[in-house]
Short mmCIF file of C-alpha atoms and ligand atoms in Angstrom, two decimals:
data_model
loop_
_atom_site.label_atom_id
_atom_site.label_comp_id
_atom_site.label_asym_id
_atom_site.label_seq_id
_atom_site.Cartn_x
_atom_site.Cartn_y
_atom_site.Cartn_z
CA UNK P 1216 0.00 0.00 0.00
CA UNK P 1217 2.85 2.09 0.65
CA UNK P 1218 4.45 1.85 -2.84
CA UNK P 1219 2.91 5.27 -4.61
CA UNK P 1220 4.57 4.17 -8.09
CA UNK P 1221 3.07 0.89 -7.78
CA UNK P 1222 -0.50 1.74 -6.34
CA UNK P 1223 -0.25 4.94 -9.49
CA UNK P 1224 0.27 2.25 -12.04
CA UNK P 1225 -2.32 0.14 -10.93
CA UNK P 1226 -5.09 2.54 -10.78
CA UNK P 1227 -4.42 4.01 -14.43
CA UNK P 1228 -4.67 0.37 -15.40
CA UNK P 1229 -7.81 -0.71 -14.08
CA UNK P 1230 -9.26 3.09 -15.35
CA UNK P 1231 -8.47 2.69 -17.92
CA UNK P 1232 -9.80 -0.77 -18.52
CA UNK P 1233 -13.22 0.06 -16.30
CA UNK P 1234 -13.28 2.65 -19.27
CA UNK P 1235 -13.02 0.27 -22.16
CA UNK P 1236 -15.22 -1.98 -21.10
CA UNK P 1237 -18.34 0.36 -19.98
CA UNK P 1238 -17.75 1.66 -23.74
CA UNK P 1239 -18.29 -2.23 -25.22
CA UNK P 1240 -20.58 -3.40 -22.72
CA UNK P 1241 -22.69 -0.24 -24.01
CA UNK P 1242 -22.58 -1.61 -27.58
CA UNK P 1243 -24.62 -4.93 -26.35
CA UNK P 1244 -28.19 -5.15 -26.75
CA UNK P 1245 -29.26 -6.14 -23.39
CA UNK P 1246 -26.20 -7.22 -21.36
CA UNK P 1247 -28.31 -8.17 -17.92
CA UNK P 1248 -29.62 -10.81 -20.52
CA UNK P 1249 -26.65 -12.10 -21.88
CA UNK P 1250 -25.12 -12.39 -18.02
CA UNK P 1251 -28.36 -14.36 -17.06
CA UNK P 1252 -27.49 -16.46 -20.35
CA UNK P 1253 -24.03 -17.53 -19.72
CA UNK P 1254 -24.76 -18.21 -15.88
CA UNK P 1255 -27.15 -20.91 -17.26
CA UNK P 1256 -24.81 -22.34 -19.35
CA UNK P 1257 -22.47 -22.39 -16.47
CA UNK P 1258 -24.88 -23.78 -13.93
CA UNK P 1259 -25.62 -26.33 -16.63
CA UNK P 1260 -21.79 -27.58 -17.23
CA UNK P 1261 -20.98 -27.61 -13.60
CA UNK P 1262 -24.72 -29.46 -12.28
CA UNK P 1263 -23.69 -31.82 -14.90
CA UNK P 1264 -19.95 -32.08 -14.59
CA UNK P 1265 -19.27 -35.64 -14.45
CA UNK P 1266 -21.15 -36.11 -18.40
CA UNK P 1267 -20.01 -33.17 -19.94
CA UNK P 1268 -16.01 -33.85 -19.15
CA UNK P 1269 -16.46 -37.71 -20.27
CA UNK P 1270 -18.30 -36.61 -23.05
CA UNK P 1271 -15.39 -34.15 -24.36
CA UNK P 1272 -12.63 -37.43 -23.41
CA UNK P 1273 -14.48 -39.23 -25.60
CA UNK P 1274 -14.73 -36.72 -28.23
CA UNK P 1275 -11.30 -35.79 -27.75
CA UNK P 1276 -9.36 -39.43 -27.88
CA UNK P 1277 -11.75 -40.13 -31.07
CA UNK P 1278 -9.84 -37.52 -32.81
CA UNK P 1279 -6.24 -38.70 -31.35
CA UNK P 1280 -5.93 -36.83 -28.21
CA UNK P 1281 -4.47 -37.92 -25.32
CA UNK P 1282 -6.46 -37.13 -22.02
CA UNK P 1283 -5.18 -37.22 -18.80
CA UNK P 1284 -7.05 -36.42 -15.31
CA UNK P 1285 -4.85 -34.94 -12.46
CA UNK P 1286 -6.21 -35.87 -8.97
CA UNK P 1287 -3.77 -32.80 -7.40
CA UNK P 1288 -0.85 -30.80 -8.55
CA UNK P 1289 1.78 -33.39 -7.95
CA UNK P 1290 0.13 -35.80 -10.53
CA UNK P 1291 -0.62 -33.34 -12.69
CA UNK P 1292 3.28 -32.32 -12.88
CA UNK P 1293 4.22 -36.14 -13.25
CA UNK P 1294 1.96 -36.60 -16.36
CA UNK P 1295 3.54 -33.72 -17.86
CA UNK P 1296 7.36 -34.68 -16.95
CA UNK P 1297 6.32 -38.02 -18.43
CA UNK P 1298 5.92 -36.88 -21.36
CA UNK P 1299 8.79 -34.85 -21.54
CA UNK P 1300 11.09 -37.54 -20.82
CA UNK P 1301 9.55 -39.94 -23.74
CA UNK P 1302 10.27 -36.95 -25.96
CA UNK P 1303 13.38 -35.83 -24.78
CA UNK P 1304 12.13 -32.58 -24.23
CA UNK P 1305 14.76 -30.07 -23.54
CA UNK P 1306 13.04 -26.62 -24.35
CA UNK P 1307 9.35 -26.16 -23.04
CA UNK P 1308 7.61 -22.89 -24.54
CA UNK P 1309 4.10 -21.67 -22.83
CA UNK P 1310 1.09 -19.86 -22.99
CA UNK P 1311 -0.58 -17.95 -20.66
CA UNK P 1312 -1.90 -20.12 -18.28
CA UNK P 1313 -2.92 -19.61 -14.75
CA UNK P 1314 -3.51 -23.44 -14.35
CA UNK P 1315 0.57 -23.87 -15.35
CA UNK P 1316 1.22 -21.32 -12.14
CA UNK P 1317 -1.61 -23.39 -9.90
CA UNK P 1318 0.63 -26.37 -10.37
CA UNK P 1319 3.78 -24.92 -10.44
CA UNK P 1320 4.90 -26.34 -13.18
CA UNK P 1321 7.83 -23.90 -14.87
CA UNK P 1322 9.94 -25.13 -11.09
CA UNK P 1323 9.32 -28.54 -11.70
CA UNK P 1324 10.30 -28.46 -15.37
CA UNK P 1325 13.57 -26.58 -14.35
CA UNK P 1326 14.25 -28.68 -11.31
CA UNK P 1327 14.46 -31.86 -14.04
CA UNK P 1328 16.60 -29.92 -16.58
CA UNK P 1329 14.34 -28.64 -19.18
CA UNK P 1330 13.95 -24.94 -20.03
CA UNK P 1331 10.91 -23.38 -19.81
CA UNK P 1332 10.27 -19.77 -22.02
CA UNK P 1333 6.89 -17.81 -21.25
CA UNK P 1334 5.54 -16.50 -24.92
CA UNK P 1335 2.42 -14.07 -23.21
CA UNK P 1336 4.34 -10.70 -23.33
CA UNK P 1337 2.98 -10.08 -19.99
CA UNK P 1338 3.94 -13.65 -18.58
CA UNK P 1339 7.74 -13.37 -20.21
CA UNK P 1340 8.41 -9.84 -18.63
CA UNK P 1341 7.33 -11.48 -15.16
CA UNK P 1342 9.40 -14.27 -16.01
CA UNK P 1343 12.67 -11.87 -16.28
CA UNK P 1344 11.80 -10.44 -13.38
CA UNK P 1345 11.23 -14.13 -11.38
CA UNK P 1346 7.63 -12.77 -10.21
CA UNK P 1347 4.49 -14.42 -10.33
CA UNK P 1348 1.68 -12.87 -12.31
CA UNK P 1349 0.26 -10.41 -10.57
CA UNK P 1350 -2.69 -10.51 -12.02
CA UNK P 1351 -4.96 -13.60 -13.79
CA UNK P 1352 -5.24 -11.33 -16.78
CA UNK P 1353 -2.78 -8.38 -16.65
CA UNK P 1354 0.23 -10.32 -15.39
CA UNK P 1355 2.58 -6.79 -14.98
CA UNK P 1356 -0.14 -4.28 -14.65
CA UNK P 1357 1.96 -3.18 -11.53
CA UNK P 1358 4.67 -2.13 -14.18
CA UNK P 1359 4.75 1.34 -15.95
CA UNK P 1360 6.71 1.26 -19.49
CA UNK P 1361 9.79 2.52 -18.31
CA UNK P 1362 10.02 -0.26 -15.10
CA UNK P 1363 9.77 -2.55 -18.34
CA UNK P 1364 12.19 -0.77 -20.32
CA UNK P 1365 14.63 -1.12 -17.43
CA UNK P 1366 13.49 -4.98 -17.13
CA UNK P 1367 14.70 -5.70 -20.57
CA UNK P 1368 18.17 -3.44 -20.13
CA UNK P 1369 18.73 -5.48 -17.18
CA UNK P 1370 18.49 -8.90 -18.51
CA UNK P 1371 18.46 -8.60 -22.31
CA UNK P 1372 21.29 -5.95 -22.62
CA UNK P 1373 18.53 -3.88 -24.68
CA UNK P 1374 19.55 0.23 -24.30
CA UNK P 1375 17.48 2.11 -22.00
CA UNK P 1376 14.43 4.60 -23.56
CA UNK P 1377 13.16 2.34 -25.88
CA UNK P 1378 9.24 2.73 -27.08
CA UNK P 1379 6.91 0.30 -26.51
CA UNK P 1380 7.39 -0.85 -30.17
CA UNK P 1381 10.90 -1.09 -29.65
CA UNK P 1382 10.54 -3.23 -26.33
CA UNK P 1383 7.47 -5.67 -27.89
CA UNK P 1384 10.16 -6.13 -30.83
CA UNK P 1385 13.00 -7.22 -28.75
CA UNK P 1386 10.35 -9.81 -26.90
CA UNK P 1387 9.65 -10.59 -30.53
CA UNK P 1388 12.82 -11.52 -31.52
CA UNK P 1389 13.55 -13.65 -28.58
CA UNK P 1390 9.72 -15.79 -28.67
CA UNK P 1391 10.25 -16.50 -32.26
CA UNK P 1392 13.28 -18.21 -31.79
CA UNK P 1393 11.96 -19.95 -28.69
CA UNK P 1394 9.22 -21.44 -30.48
CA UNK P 1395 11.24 -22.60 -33.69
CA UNK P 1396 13.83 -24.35 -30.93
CA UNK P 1397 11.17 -25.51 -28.63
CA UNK P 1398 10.32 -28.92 -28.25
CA UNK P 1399 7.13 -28.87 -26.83
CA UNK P 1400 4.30 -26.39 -26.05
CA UNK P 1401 2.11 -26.19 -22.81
CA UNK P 1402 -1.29 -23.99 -23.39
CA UNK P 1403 -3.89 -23.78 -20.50
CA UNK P 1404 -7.79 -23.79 -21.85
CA UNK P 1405 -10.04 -21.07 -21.68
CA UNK P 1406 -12.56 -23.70 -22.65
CA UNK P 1407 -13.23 -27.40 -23.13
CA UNK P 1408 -15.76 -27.72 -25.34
CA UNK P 1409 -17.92 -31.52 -24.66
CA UNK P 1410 -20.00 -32.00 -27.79
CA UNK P 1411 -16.94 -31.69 -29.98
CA UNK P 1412 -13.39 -32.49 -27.69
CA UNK P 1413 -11.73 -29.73 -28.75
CA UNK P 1414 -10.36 -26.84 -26.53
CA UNK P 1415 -10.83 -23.27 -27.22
CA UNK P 1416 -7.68 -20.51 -26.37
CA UNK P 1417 -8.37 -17.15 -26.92
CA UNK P 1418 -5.57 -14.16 -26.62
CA UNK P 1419 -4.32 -11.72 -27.71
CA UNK P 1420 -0.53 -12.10 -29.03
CA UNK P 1421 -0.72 -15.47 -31.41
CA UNK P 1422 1.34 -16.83 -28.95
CA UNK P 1423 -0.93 -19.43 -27.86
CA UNK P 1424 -1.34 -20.32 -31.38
CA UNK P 1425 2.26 -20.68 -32.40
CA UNK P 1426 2.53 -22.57 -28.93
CA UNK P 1427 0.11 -25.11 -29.99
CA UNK P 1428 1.37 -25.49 -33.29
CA UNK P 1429 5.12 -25.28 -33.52
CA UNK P 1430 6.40 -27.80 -31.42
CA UNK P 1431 6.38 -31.33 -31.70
CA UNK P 1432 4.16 -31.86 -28.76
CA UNK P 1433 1.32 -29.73 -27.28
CA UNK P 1434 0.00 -30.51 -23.96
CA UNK P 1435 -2.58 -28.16 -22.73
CA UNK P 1436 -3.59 -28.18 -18.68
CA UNK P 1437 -7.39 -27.09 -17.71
CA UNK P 1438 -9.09 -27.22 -14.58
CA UNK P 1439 -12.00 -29.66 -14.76
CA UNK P 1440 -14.21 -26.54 -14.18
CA UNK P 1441 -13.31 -25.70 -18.32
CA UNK P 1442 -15.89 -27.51 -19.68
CA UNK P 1443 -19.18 -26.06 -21.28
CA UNK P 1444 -21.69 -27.91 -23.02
CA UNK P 1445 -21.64 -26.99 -26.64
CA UNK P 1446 -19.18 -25.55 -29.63
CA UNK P 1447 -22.44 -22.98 -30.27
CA UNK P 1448 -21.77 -21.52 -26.50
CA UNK P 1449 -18.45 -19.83 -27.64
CA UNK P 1450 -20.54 -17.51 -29.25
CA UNK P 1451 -21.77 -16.24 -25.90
CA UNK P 1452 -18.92 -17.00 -23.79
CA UNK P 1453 -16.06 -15.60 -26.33
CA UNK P 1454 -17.71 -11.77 -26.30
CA UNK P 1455 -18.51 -11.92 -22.57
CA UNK P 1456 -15.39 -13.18 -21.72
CA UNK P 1457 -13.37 -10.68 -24.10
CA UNK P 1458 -15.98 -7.65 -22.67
CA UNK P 1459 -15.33 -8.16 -19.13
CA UNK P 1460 -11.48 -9.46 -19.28
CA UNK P 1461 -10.03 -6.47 -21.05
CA UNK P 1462 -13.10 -4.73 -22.47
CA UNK P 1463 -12.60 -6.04 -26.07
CA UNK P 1464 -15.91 -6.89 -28.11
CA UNK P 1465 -13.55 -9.97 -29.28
CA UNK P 1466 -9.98 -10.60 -28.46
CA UNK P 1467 -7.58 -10.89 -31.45
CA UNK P 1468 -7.00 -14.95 -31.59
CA UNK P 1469 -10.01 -16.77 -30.81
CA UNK P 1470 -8.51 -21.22 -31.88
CA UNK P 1471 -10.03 -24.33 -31.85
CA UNK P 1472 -7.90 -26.98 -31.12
CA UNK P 1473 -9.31 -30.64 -32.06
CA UNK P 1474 -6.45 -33.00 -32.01
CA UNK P 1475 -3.10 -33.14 -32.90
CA UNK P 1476 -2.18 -33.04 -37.18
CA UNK P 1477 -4.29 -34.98 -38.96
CA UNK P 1478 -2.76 -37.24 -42.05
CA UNK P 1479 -4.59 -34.91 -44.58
CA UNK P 1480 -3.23 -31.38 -42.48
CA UNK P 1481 -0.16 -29.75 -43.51
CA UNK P 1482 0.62 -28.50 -39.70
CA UNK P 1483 0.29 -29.12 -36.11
CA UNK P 1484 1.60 -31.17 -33.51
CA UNK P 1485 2.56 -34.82 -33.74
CA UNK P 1486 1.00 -35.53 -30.87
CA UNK P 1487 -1.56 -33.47 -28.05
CA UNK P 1488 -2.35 -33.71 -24.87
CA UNK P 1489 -4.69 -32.52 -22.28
CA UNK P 1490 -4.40 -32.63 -18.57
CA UNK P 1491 -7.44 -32.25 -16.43
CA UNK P 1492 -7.13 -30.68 -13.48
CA UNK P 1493 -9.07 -31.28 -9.95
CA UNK P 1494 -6.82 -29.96 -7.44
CA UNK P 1495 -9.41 -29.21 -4.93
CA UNK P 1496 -12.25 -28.32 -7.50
CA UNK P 1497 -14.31 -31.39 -6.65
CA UNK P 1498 -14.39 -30.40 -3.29
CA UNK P 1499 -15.68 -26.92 -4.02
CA UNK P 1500 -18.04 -28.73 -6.12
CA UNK P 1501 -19.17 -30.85 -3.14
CA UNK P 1502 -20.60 -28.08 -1.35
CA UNK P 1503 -23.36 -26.83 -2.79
CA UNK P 1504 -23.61 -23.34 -1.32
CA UNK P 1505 -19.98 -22.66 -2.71
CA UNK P 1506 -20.58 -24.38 -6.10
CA UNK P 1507 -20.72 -21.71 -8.03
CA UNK P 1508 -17.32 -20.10 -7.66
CA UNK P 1509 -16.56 -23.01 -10.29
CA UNK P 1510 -18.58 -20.66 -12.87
CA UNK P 1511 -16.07 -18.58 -12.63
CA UNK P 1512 -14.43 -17.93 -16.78
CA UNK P 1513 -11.22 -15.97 -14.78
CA UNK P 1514 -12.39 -12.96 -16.55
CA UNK P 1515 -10.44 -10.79 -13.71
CA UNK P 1516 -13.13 -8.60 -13.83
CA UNK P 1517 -13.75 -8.64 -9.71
CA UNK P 1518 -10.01 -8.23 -9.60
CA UNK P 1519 -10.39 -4.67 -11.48
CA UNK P 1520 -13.19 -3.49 -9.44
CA UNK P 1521 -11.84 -4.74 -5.67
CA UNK P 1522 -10.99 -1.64 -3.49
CA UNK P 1523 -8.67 -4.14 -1.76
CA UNK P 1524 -6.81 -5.42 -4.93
CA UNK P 1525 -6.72 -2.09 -6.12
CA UNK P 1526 -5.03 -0.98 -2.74
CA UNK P 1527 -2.58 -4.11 -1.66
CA UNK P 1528 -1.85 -5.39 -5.35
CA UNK P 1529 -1.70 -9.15 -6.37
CA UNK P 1530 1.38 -9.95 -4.94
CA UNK P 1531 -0.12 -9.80 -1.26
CA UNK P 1532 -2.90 -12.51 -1.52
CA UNK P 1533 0.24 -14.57 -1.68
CA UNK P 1534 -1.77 -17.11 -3.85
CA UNK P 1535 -1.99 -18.32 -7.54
CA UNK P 1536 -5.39 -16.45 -7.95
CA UNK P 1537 -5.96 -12.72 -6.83
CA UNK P 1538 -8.71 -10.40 -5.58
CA UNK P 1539 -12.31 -11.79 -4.71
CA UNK P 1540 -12.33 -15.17 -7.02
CA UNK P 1541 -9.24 -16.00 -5.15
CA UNK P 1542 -9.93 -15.08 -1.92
CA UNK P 1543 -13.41 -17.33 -1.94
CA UNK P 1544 -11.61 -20.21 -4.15
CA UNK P 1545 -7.63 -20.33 -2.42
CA UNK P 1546 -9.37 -21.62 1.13
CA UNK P 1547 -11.34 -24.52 -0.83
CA UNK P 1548 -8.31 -25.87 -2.32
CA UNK P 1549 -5.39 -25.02 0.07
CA UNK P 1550 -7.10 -25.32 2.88
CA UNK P 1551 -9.53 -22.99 5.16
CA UNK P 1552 -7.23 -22.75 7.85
CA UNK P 1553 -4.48 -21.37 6.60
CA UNK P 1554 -6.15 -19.32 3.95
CA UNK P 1555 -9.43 -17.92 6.07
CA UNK P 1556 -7.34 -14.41 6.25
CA UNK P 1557 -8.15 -14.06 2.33
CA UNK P 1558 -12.14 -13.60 3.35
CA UNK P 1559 -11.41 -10.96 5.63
CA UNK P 1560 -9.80 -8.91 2.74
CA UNK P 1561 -13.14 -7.04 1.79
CA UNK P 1562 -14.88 -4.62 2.60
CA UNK P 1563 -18.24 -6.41 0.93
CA UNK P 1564 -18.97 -3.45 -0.76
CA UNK P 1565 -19.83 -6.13 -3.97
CA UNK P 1566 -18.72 -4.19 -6.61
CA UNK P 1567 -17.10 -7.63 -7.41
CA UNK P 1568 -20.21 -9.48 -7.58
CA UNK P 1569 -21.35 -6.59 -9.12
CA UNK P 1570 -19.19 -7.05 -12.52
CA UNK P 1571 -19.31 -10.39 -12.59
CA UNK P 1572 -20.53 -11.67 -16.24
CA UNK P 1573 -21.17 -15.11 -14.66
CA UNK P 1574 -23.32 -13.24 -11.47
CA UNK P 1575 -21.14 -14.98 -9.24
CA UNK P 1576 -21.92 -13.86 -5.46
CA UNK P 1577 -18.69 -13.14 -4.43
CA UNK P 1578 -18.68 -11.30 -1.65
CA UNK P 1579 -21.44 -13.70 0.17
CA UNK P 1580 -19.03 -16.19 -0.44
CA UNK P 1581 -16.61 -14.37 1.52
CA UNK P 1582 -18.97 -14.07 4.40
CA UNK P 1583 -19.64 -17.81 4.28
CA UNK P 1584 -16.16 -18.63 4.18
CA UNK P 1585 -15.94 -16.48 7.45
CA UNK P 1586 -18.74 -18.24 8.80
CA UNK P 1587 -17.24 -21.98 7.98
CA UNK P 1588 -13.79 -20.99 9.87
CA UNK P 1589 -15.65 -19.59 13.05
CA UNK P 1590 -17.24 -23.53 12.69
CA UNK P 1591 -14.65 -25.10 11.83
CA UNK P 1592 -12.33 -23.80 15.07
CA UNK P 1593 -10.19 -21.92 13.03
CA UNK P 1594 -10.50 -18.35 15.01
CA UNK P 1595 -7.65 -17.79 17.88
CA UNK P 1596 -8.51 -17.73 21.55
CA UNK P 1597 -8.05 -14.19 21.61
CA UNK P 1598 -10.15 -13.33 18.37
CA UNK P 1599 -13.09 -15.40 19.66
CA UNK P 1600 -12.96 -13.92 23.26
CA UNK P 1601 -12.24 -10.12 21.59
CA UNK P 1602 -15.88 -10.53 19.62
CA UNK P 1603 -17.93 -11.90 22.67
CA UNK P 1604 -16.42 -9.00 24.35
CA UNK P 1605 -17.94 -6.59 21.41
CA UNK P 1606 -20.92 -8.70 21.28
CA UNK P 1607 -21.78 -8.18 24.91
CA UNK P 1608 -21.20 -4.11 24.53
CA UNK P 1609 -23.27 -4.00 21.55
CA UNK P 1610 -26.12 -5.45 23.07
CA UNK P 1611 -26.12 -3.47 26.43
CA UNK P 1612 -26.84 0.10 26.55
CA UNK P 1613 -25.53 0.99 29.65
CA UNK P 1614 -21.89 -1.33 28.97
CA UNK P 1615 -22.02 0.51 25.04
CA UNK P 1616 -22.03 3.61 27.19
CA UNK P 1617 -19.23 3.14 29.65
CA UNK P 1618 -16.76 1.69 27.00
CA UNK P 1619 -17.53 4.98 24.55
CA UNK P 1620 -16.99 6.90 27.97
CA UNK P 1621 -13.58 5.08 28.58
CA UNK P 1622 -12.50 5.22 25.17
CA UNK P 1623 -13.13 8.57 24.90
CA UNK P 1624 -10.83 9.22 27.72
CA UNK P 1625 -7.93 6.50 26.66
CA UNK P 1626 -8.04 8.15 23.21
CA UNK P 1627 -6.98 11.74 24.95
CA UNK P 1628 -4.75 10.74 27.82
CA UNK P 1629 -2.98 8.60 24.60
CA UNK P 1630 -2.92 11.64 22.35
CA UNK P 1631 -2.20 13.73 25.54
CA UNK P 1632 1.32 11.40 26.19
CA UNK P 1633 2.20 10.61 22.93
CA UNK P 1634 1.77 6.92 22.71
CA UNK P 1635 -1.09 6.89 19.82
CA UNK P 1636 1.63 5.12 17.30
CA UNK P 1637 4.51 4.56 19.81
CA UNK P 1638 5.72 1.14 20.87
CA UNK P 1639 3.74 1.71 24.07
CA UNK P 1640 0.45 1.56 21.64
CA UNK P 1641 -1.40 -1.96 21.98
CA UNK P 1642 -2.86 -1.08 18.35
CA UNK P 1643 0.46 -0.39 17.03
CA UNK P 1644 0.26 -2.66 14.53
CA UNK P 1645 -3.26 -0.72 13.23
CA UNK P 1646 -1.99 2.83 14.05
CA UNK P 1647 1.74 3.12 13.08
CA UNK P 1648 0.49 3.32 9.21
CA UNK P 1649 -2.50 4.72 9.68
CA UNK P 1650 -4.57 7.83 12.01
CA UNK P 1651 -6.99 6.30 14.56
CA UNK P 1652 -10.36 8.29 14.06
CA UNK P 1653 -10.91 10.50 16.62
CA UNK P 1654 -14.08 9.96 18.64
CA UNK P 1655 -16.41 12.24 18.99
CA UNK P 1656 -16.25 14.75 22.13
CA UNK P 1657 -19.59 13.44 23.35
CA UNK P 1658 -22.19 10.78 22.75
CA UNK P 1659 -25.54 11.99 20.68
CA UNK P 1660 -27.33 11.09 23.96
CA UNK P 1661 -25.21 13.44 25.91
CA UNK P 1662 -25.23 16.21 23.46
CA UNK P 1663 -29.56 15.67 23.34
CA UNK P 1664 -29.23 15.47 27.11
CA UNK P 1665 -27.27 19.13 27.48
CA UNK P 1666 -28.54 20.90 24.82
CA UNK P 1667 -32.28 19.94 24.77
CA UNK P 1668 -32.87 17.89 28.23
CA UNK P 1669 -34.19 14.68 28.91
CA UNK P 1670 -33.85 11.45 27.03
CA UNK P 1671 -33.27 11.71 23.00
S1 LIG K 1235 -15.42 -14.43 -10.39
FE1 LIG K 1235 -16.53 -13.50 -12.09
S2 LIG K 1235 -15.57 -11.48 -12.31
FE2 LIG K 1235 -14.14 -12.72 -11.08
S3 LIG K 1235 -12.73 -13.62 -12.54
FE3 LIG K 1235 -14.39 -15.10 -12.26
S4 LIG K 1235 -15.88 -14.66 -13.87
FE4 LIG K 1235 -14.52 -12.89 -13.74
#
């Protein structure tokens, strides 16, 4: 929060994206509709989960593709190393893929040898700086031109005060020869589409395409959650997704992938994979109160509208997803114990909820995520006896009274010595960044009381 530069570059990003995409979203007929639309279609892949992902294996392996399913991240990882050893994969080139960072899979690729080059512009300058995305979207929106122009100088030897054009050259240069040398090509999946078997990617760059396409091998990792019912459904989910991610009626590279090269094709991979990732997701879709955070299309949109993210950045959830999504999703999968301190960070103001094409409720989800720690034991001693403390002054008049009194008086005799913000201050850790509000001279009651006598 402290990092003006940072917090500067973030805010002209997401205005000027929450620009954009009230501009599109104003070129739809009736968006409410289309939002009630593609929560249907949502509802109806994840209600029927089980058929719709053995429908696309079977559609998939009829046309030659090799599907996998991942229990966790550790298998997922094995399948993949597998079949980098039967290839003798040395080079690994990617796509943007959020699944890829869930699973961590560019360590465990280096960790056995094999290099592996990010090809998302985005992705590749995060890469050179050894930072996670920051972002599920806009991996380096925390990064003005010039931090990237000093990224490249740094670690490609390019000369400082280069344009933009200049520095998306240079990253140019580099990919192309990355993909030509590559080996194989790992893709995530913005969708999996069951009637048909084939995955959709859609981008920006062409880098997913050249990804898939180059390289002997493609494997491509989605979350189970991927799949949607029909190939006709892209034609809502493509726009909506492309509106609310970065405010685009259509994003530039919209593929279909349906196996890997076919006798009668002149290109493609020898061979394709995909991986299907649970990693926690069948436990989200256990509960059905939480279900529907597996609607979510990781638009980013709640990311771009969260006072928090806006405020702390990505980098503090400390997780592979950011901002609301992550914050309801993280606790499912890694665990609600050690991840319950990701519901707090709201204010449930539901401006996330708000923007979300799929109508998720996020910030419900937050509260119930709350609620499910409390259950499950997860608050400390001194939380749970701090808010029976509050509870019991909030529901006596006389006890609300004296504490106001007292605190009154501690605030002055603090202010009075000094210690508001000292290392004497017990809220030290709340007031050495920040000014306590002062509290008002007197009550309403007492002001009613002196001014116009008797009871308010
Ligand atoms: S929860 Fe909704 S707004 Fe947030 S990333 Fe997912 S689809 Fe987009």
């Amino acid at each position: 929060m402290a990092d003006g530069h940072e917090r500067a570059a973030v805010s002209k990003a997401t205005a000027t994206y929450a620009a954009k995409v009230e501009e599109t979203k104003a070129a739809f007929l009736d968006w409410p509709s289309g939002r009630g639309l593609l929560r249907s279609r949502k509802w109806e892949a994840i209600e029927h989960l089980d058929r719709f992902l053995e429908q696309f294996e079977r559609h998939a392996e009829a046309r030659g593709t090799r599907v996998h399913w991942a229990a966790d991240a550790a298998e997922a990882r094995a399948i993949i190393l597998e079949i980098c050893r039967r290839h003798e994969v040395r080079r690994v080139v990617k796509s943007k893929s959020m699944v890829t960072e869930e699973i961590h899979l560019n360590a465990a690729l280096e960790r056995h040898g094999i290099q592996a080059v990010e090809t998302d512009l985005g992705e590749y300058i995060a890469q050179l700086r050894g930072e996670p995305p920051y972002h599920i979207v806009t991996p380096v929106m925390h990064l003005t031109k010039e931090d990237i122009d000093g990224v490249f100088h740094k670690t490609l030897g390019t000369p400082l005060g280069a344009t933009a054009e200049g520095l998306a050259g240079t990253a140019r240069r580099v990919l192309r020869e990355a993909y030509l040398t590559a080996d194989l090509g790992v893709t995530g999946a913005n969708f999996l589409v069951a009637d048909t078997g084939m995955i959709s990617i859609t981008e920006n760059e062409g880098n997913g395409r050249l990804t898939s396409a180059l390289p002997r091998v493609h494997v491509a990792v989605a979350g189970i959650e991927k799949v949607i019912p029909r190939l006709e459904d892209l034609a809502l989910f493509l726009p909506m997704l492309a509106v609310s991610g970065t405010g685009q009626p259509l994003t530039g590279y919209n593929t279909l992938l349906g196996g890997p090269r076919q006798p009668s094709e002149p290109d493609g991979p020898e061979e394709m994979h995909v991986v299907l990732l649970d990693n926690g997701r069948t436990r989200l879709l256990a509960e059905a109160e939480t279900r529907e955070a597996l609607h979510c299309i990781r638009c980013g949109a709640c990311l771009n509208a969260c006072p928090i993210f806006k405020s702390v950045g990505g980098f503090s959830y400390g997780t592979t997803y950011q901002g609301p999504i992550g914050s309801v999703i993280t606790p499912h999968f890694r665990g609600l114990h050690e991840w319950k301190h990701l519901s707090y960070a709201s204010s449930l103001c539901g401006a996330c909820s708000d923007v979300c094409p799929v109508h998720i409720d996020l910030h419900h989800h937050l509260l119930r995520n709350r609620r499910d720690a409390v259950a499950a034991g997860s608050a400390s001693a001194f939380e749970w006896i701090a808010f029976r403390v509050w509870a019991g002054i909030m529901r006596s008049p006389a006890a609300y009274r004296f504490s106001a009194r007292a605190g009154r008086v501690a605030q002055r005799f603090s202010r009075m010595l000094g210690i508001e913000g000292s290392l004497l201050d017990p809220a030290r850790a709340w007031t050495a960044r920040r000014a306590a509000p002062t509290l008002a001279p007197e009550s309403f009651r007492d002001w009613w009381k002196r001014t116009r006598g008797g009871r308010p």
